[in-house]
Short mmCIF file of C-alpha atoms and ligand atoms in Angstrom, two decimals:
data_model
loop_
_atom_site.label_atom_id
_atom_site.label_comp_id
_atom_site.label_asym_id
_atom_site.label_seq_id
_atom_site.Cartn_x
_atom_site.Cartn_y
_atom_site.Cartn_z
CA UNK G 1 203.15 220.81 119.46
CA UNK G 2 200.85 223.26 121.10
CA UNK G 3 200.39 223.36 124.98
CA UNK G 4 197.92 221.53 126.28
CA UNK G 5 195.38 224.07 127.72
CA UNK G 6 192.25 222.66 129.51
CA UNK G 7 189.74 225.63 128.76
CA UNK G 8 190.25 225.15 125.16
CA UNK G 9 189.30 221.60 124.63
CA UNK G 10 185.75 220.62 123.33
CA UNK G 11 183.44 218.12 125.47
CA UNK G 12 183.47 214.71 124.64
CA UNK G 13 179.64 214.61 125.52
CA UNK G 14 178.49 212.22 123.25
CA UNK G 15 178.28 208.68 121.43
CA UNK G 16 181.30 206.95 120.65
CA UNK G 17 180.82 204.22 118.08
CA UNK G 18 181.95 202.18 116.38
CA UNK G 19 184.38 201.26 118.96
CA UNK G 20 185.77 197.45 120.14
CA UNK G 21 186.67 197.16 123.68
CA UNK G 22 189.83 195.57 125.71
CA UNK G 23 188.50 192.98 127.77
CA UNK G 24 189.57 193.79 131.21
CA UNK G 25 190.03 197.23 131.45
CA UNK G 26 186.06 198.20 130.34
CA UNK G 27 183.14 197.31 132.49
CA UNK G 28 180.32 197.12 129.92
CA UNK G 29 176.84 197.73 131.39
CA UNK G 30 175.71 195.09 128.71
CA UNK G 31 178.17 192.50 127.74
CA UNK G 32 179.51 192.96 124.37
CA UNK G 33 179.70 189.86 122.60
CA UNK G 34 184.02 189.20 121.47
CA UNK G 35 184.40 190.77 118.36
CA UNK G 36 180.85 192.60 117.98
CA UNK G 37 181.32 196.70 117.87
CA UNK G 38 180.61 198.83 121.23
CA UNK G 39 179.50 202.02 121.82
CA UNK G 40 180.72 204.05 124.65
CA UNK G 41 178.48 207.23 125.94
CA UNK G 42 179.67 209.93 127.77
CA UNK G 43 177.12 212.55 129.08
CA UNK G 44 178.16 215.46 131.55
CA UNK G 45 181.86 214.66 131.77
CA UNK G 46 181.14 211.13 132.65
CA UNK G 47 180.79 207.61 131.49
CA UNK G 48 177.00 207.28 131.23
CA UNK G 49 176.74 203.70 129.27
CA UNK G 50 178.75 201.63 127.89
CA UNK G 51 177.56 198.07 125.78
CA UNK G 52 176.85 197.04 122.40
CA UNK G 53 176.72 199.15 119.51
CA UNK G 54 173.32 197.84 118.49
CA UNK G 55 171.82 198.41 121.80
CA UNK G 56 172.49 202.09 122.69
CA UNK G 57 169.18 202.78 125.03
CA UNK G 58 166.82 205.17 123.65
CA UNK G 59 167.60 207.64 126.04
CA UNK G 60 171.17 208.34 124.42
CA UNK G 61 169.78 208.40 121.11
CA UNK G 62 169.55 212.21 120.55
CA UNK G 63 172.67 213.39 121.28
CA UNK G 64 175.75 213.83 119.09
CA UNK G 65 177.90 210.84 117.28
CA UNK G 66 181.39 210.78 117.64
CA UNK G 67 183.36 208.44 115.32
CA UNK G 68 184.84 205.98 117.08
CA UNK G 69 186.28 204.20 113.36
CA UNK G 70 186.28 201.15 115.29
CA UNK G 71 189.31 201.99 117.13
CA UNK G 72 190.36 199.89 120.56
CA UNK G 73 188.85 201.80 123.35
CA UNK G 74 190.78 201.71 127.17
CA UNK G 75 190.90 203.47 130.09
CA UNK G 76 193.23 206.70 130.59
CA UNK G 77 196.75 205.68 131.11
CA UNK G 78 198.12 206.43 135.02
CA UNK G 79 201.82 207.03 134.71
CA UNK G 80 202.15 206.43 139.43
CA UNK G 81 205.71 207.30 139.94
CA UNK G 82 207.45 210.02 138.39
CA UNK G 83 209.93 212.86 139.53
CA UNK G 84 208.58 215.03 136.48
CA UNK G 85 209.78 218.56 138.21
CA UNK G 86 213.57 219.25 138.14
CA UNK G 87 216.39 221.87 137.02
CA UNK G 88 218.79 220.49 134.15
CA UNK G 89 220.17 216.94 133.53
CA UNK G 90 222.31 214.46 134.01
CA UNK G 91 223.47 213.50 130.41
CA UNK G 92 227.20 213.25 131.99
CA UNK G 93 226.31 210.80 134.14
CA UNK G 94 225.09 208.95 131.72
CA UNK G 95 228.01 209.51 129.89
CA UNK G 96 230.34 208.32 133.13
CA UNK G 97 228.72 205.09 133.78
CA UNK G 98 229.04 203.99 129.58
CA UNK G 99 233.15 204.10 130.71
CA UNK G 100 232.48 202.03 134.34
CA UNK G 101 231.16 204.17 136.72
CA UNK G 102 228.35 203.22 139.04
CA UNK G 103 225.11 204.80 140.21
CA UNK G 104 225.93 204.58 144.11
CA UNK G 105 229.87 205.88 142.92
CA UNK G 106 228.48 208.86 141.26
CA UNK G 107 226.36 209.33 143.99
CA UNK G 108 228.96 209.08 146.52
CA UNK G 109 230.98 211.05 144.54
CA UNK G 110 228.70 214.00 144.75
CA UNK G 111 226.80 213.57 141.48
CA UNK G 112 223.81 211.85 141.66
CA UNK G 113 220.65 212.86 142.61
CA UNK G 114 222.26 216.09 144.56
CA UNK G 115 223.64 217.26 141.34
CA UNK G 116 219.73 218.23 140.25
CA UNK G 117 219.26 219.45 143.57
CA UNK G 118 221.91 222.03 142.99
CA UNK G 119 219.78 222.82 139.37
CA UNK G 120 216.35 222.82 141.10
CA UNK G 121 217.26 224.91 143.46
CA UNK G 122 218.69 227.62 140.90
CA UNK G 123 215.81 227.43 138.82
CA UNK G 124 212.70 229.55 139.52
CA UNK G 125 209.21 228.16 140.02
CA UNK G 126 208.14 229.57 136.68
CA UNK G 127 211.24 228.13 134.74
CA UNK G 128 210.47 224.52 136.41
CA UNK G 129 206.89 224.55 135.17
CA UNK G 130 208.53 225.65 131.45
CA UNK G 131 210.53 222.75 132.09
CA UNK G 132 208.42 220.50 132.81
CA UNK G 133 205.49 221.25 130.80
CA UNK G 134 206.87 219.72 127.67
CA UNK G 135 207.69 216.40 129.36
CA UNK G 136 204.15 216.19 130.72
CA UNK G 137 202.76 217.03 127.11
CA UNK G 138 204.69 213.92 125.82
CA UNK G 139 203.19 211.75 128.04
CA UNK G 140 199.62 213.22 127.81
CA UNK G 141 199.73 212.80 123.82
CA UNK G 142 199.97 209.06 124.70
CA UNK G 143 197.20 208.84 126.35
CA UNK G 144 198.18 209.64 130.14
CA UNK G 145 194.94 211.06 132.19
CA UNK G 146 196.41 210.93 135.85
CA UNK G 147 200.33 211.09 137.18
CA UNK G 148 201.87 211.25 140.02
CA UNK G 149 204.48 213.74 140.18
CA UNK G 150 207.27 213.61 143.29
CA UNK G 151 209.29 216.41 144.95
CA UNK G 152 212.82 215.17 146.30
CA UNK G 153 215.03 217.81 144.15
CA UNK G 154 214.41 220.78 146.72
CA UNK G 155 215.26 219.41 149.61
CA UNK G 156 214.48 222.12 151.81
CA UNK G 157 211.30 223.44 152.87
CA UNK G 158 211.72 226.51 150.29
CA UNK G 159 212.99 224.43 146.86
CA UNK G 160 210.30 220.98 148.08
CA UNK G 161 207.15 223.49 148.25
CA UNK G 162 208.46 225.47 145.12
CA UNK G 163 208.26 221.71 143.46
CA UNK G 164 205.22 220.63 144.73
CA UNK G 165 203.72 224.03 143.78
CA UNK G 166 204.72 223.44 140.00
CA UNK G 167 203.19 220.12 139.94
CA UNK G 168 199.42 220.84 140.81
CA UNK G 169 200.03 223.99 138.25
CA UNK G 170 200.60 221.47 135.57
CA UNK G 171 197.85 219.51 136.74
CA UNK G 172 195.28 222.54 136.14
CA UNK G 173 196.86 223.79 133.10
CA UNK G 174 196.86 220.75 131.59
CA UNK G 175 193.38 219.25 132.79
CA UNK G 176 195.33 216.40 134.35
CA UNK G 177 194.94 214.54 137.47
CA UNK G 178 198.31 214.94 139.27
CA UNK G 179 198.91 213.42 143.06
CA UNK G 180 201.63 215.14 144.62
CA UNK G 181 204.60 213.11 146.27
CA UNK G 182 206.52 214.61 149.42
CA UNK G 183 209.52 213.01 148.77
CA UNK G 184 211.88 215.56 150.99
CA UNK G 185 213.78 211.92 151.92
CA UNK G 186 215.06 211.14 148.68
CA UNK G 187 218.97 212.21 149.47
CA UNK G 188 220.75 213.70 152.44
CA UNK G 189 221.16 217.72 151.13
CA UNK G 190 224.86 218.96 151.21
CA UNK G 191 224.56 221.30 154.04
CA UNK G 192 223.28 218.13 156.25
CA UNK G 193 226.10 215.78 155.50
CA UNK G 194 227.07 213.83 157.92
CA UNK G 195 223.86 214.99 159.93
CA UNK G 196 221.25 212.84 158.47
CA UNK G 197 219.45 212.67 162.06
CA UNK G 198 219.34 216.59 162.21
CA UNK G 199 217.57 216.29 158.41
CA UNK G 200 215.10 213.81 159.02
CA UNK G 201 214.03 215.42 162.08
CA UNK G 202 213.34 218.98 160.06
CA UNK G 203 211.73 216.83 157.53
CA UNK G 204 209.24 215.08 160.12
CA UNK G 205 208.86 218.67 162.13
CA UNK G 206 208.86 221.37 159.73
CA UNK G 207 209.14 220.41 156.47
CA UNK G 208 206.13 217.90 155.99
CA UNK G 209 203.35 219.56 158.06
CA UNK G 210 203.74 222.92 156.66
CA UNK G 211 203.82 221.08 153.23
CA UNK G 212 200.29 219.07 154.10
CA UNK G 213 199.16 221.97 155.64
CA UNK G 214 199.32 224.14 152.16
CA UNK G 215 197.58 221.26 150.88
CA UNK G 216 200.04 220.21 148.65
CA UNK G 217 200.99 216.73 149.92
CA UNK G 218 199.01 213.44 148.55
CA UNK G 219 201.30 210.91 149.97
CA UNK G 220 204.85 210.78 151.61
CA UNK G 221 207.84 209.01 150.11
CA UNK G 222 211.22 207.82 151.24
CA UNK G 223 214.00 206.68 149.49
CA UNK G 224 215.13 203.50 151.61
CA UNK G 225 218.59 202.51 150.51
CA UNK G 226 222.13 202.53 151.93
CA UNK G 227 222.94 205.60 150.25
CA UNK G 228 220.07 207.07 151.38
CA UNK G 229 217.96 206.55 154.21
CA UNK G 230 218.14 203.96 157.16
CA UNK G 231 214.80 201.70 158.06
CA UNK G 232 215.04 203.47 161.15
CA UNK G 233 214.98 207.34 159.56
CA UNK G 234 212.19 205.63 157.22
CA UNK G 235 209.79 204.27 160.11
CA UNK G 236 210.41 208.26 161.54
CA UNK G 237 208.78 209.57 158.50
CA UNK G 238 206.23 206.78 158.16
CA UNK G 239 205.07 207.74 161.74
CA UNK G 240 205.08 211.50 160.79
CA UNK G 241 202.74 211.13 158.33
CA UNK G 242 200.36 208.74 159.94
CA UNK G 243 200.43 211.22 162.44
CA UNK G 244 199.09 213.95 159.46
CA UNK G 245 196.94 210.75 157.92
CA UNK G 246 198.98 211.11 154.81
CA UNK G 247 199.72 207.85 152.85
CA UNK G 248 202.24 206.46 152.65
CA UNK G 249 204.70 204.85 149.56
CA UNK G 250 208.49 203.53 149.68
CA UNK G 251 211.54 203.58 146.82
CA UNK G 252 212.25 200.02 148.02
CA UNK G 253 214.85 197.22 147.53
CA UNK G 254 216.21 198.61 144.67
CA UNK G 255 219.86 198.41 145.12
CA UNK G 256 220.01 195.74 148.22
CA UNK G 257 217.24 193.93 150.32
CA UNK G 258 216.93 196.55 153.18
CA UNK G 259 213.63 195.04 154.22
CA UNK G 260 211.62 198.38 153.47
CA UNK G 261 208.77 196.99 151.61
CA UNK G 262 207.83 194.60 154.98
CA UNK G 263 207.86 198.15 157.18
CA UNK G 264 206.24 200.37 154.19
CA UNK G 265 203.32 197.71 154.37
CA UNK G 266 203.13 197.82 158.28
CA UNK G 267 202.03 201.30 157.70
CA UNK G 268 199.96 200.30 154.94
CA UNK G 269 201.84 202.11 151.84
CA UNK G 270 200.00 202.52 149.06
CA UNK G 271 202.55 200.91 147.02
CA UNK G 272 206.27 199.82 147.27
CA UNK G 273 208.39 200.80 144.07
CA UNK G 274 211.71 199.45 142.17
CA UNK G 275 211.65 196.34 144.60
CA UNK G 276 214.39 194.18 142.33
CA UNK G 277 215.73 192.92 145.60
CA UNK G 278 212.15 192.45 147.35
CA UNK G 279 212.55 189.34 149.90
CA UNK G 280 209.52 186.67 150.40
CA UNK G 281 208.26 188.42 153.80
CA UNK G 282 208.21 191.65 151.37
CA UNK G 283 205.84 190.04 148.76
CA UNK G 284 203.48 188.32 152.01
CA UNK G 285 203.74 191.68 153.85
CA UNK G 286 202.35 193.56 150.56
CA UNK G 287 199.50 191.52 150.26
CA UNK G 288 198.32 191.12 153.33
CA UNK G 289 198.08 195.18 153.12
CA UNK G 290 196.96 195.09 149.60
CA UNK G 291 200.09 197.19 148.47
CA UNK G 292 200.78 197.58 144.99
CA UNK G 293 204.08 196.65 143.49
CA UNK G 294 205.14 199.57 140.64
CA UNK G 295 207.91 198.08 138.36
CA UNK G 296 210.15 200.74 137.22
CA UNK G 297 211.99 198.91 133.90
CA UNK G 298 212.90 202.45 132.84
CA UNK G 299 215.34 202.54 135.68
CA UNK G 300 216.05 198.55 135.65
CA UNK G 301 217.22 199.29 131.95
CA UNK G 302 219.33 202.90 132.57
CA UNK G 303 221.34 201.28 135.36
CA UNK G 304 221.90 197.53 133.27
CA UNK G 305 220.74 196.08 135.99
CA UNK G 306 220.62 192.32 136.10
CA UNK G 307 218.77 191.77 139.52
CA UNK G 308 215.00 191.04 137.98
CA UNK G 309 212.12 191.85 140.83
CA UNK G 310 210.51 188.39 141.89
CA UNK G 311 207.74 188.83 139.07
CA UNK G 312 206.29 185.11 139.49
CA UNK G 313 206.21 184.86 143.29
CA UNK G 314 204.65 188.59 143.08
CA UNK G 315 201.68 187.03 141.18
CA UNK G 316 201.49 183.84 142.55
CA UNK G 317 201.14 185.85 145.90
CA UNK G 318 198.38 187.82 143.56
CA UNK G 319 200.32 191.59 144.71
CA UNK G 320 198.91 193.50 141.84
CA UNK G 321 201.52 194.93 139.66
CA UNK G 322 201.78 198.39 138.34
CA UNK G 323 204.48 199.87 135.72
CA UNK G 324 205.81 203.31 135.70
CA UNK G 325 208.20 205.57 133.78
CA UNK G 326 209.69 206.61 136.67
CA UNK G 327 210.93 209.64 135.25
CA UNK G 328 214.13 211.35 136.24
CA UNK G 329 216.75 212.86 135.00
CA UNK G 330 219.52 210.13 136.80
CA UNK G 331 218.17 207.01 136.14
CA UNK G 332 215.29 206.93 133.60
CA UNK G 333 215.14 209.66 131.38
CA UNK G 334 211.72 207.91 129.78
CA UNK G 335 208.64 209.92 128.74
CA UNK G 336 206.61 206.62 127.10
CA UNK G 337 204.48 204.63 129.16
CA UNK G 338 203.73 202.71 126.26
CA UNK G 339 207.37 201.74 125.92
CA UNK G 340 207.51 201.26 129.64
CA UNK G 341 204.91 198.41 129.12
CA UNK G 342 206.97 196.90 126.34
CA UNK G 343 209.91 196.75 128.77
CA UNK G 344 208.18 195.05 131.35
CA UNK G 345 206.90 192.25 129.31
CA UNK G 346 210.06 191.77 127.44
CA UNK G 347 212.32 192.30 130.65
CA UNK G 348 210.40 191.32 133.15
CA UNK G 349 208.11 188.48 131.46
CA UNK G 350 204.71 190.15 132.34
CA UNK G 351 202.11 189.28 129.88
CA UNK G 352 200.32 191.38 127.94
CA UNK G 353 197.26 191.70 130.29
CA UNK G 354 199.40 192.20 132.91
CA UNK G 355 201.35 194.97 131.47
CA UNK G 356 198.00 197.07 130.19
CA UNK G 357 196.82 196.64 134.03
CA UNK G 358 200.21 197.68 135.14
CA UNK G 359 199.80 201.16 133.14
CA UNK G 360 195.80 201.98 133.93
CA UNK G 361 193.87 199.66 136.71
CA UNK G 362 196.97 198.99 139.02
CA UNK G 363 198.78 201.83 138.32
CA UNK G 364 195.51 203.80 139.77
CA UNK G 365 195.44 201.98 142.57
CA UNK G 366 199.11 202.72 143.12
CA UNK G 367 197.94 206.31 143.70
CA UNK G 368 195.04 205.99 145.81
CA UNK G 369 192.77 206.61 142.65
CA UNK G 370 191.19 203.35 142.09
CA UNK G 371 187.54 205.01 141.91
CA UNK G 372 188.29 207.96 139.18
CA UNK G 373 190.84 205.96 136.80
CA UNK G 374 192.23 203.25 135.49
CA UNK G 375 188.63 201.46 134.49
CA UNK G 376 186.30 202.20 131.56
CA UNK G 377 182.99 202.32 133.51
CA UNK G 378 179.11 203.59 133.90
CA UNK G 379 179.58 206.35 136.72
CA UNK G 380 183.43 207.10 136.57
CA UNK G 381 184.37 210.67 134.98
CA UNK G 382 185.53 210.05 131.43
CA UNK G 383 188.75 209.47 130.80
CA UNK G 384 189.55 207.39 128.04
CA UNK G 385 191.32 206.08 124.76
CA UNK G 386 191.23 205.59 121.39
CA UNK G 387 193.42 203.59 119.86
CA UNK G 388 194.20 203.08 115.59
CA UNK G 389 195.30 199.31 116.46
CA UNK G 390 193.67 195.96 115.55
CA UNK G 391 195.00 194.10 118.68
CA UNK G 392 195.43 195.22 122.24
CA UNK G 393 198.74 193.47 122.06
CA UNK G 394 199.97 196.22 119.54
CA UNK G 395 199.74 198.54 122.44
CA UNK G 396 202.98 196.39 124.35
CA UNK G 397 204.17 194.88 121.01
CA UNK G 398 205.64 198.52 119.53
CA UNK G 399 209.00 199.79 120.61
CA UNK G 400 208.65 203.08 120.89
CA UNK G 401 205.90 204.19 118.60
CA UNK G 402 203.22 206.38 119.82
CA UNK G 403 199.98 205.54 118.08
CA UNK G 404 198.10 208.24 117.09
CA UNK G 405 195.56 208.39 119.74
CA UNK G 406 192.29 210.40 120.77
CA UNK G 407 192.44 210.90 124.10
CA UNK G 408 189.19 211.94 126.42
CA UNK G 409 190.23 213.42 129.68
CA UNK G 410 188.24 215.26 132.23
CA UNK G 411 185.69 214.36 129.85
CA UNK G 412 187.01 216.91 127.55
CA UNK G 413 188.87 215.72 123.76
CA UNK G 414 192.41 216.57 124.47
CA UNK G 415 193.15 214.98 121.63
CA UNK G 416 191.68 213.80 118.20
CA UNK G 417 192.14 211.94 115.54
CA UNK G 418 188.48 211.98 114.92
CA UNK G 419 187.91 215.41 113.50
CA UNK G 420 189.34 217.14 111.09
CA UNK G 421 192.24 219.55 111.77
CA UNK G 422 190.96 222.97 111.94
CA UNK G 423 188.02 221.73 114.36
CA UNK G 424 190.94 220.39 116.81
CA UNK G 425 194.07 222.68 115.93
CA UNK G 426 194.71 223.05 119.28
CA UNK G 427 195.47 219.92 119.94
CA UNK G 428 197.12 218.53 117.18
O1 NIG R 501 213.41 206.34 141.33
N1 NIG R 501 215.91 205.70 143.35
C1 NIG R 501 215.82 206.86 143.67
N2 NIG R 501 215.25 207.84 143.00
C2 NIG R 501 215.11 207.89 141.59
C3 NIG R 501 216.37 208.31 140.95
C4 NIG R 501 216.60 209.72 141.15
C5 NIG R 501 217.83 210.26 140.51
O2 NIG R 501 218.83 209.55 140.28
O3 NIG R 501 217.79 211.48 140.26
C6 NIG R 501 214.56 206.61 141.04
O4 NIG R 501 215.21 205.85 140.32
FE1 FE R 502 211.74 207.08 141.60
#
């Protein structure tokens, strides 16, 4: 697989047709009759039309047709929690908890999350982006326009801006829309323990504002847990960034009810993640703030968990539901949102609507990026794809296959199915 590289693609200016359109996740202009062929125009890097195939308006006429072979059009996928950037892995671990161990044991232990601190750290800035770039590539063949991409490895001002810095380089190599995640709180570093007071402090005071101030902060995170960090040392950093007017997102309730979700909501997070052990005042707090809830199966799966988030009271409350790869190198070493999406229907009962608006519309809003992504429509820039399925449920139904896709992004073709090789040898 070549590297993606944004100044090579082609524009996508154009008409795409004959395409058919997944109800939901496309705002026609004109409806488009179930069943009948669509057409899908993009013009300057953005969705100028979209509607029947039979009633393109005259104005479109002239320029050039793009084969849509009748493929399933949707939006860009939004992969909205991921810790993409790290040194080595954790195959070991894996390894330790097939013969008993647990994730808070290994963490306690000294393994854990600190264990790709130590590897981050080592690694340069230009070895992180080499090892990252591949893992991003794997999830933009599938169709992934925007990410969100988390620091927490570093753990110092040095190794968290050295992180940060490698994400919004993928993001322009790639063409990619990538928010940036502070997520200095994620563990207590080695050379703090027993201080965590003295760490969250540097994190509030030095770490984060010379972080925002470089401009490379989109949102703060915290990992709220008993092996990590208090409600109290949470609500610190929640303040700290409402005092920079960053947003604000929590890694809550995965391992025990610690209430985080009700306080991430008080400070109006864009969304609260993991949340198997999310209480009722969680799910009320959430949507009276209109947080999103990102389901992480990836990680419900890796750890054989058997504590299932409160999926029915979550959309009986109407909290809208993203889905995420969440990946890391400890507890979800996944790189397919697609498969994601399988997981959460099969593990988590969502249905299939749910789970193709938990990977683009409320996976965008998860990020803050409910205007650019996540909804094929008339305005928006185009990012978009093209599926080689009959049924929108084939896109949840496979395990583990990647269809071959072409994917619009930045309304560029990063990839194509459409033309033949040598026009797109880039990309294929
Ligand atoms: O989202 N829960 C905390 N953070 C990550 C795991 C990180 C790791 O184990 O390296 C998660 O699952
Ligand atoms: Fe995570």
């Amino acid at each position: 697989m070549t590297p993606y590289d944004c100044k090579k693609m082609p524009s996508a200016d154009g008409c795409w047709r004959p395409v058919r359109l997944v109800e939901g996740l496309v705002q026609p202009d004109v409806p488009v009759p179930q069943g009948s062929e669509a057409c899908v125009v993009v013009q300057a890097g953005k969705i100028a039309w979209i509607g029947p195939e039979n009633a393109v308006p005259a104005a479109y006429a002239t320029l050039p047709v793009h084969d849509g072979r009748h493929m399933l059009v949707t939006p860009g996928l939004v992969d909205c929690h991921t810790h993409l950037v790290y040194g080595g892995e954790r195959a070991n671990e894996f390894a330790m908890r097939l013969a008993g161990a647990s994730y808070e044991a290994i963490a306690q232990a000294g393994g854990g999350i600190v264990s790709s601190v130590k590897a981050t750290r080592e690694a340069s800035e230009d070895e992180l982006f080499a090892l990252a770039l591949p893992r991003l590539q794997q999830l933009l063949d599938e169709g992934v326009c925007a990410i969100e991409i988390k620091s927490g490895y570093g753990l110092s001002l040095e190794h968290e801006r050295k992180q940060l810095r490698v994400a919004r380089r993928l993001g322009a190599h790639c063409g990619v829309t990538v928010r940036t995640t502070f997520l200095g709180a994620h563990a207590l570093p080695p050379e703090y323990a027993g201080c965590s007071q003295a760490y969250v402090d540097l994190v509030c005071e030095e770490m984060l504002p010379a972080l925002v101030a470089e401009g490379l902060v989109d949102a703060v995170d915290v990992f709220c847990e008993r092996i990590a960090f208090s409600l109290a040392e949470t609500e610190q950093i929640f303040q700290a960034a409402q005092r920079l007017q960053v947003p604000v997102k929590l890694h809550a309730e995965q391992l025990s009810n610690m209430e985080g979700a009700t306080l991430a909501a008080r400070y109006g997070a864009l969304s609260c993640d993991h949340i198997e052990h999310l209480s009722a005042t969680g799910i009320a707090a959430m949507q009276a703030a209109g947080t999103v809830a990102v389901l992480l199966p990836g990680a419900f799966y890796t750890l054989r968990d058997t504590q299932l988030p409160p999926i029915e009271a979550l959309r009986q409350a109407g909290v809208p539901m993203a889905v995420s790869t969440d990946h890391n190198p400890g507890t979800s070493p996944a790189l397919s949102v697609l498969l994601m999406a399988n997981m959460a229907s099969t593990l988590f009962r969502l249905t299939v609507p749910e789970a193709l608006a938990g990977i683009t519309r409320h996976a965008a809003q998860a990020l803050g990026l409910a205007d650019a992504h996540g909804l094929l429509a008339a305005g928006r820039p185009a990012h978009m794809v093209l599926w080689p399925v009959q049924h929108a449920a084939e896109l949840v139904y496979w395990l583990g296959h990647k269809p071959d896709c072409t994917v619009v992004r930045q309304g560029r073709i990063a990839r194509s199915t459409v033309f033949p090789p040598q026009d797109m040898s880039h990309a294929l």
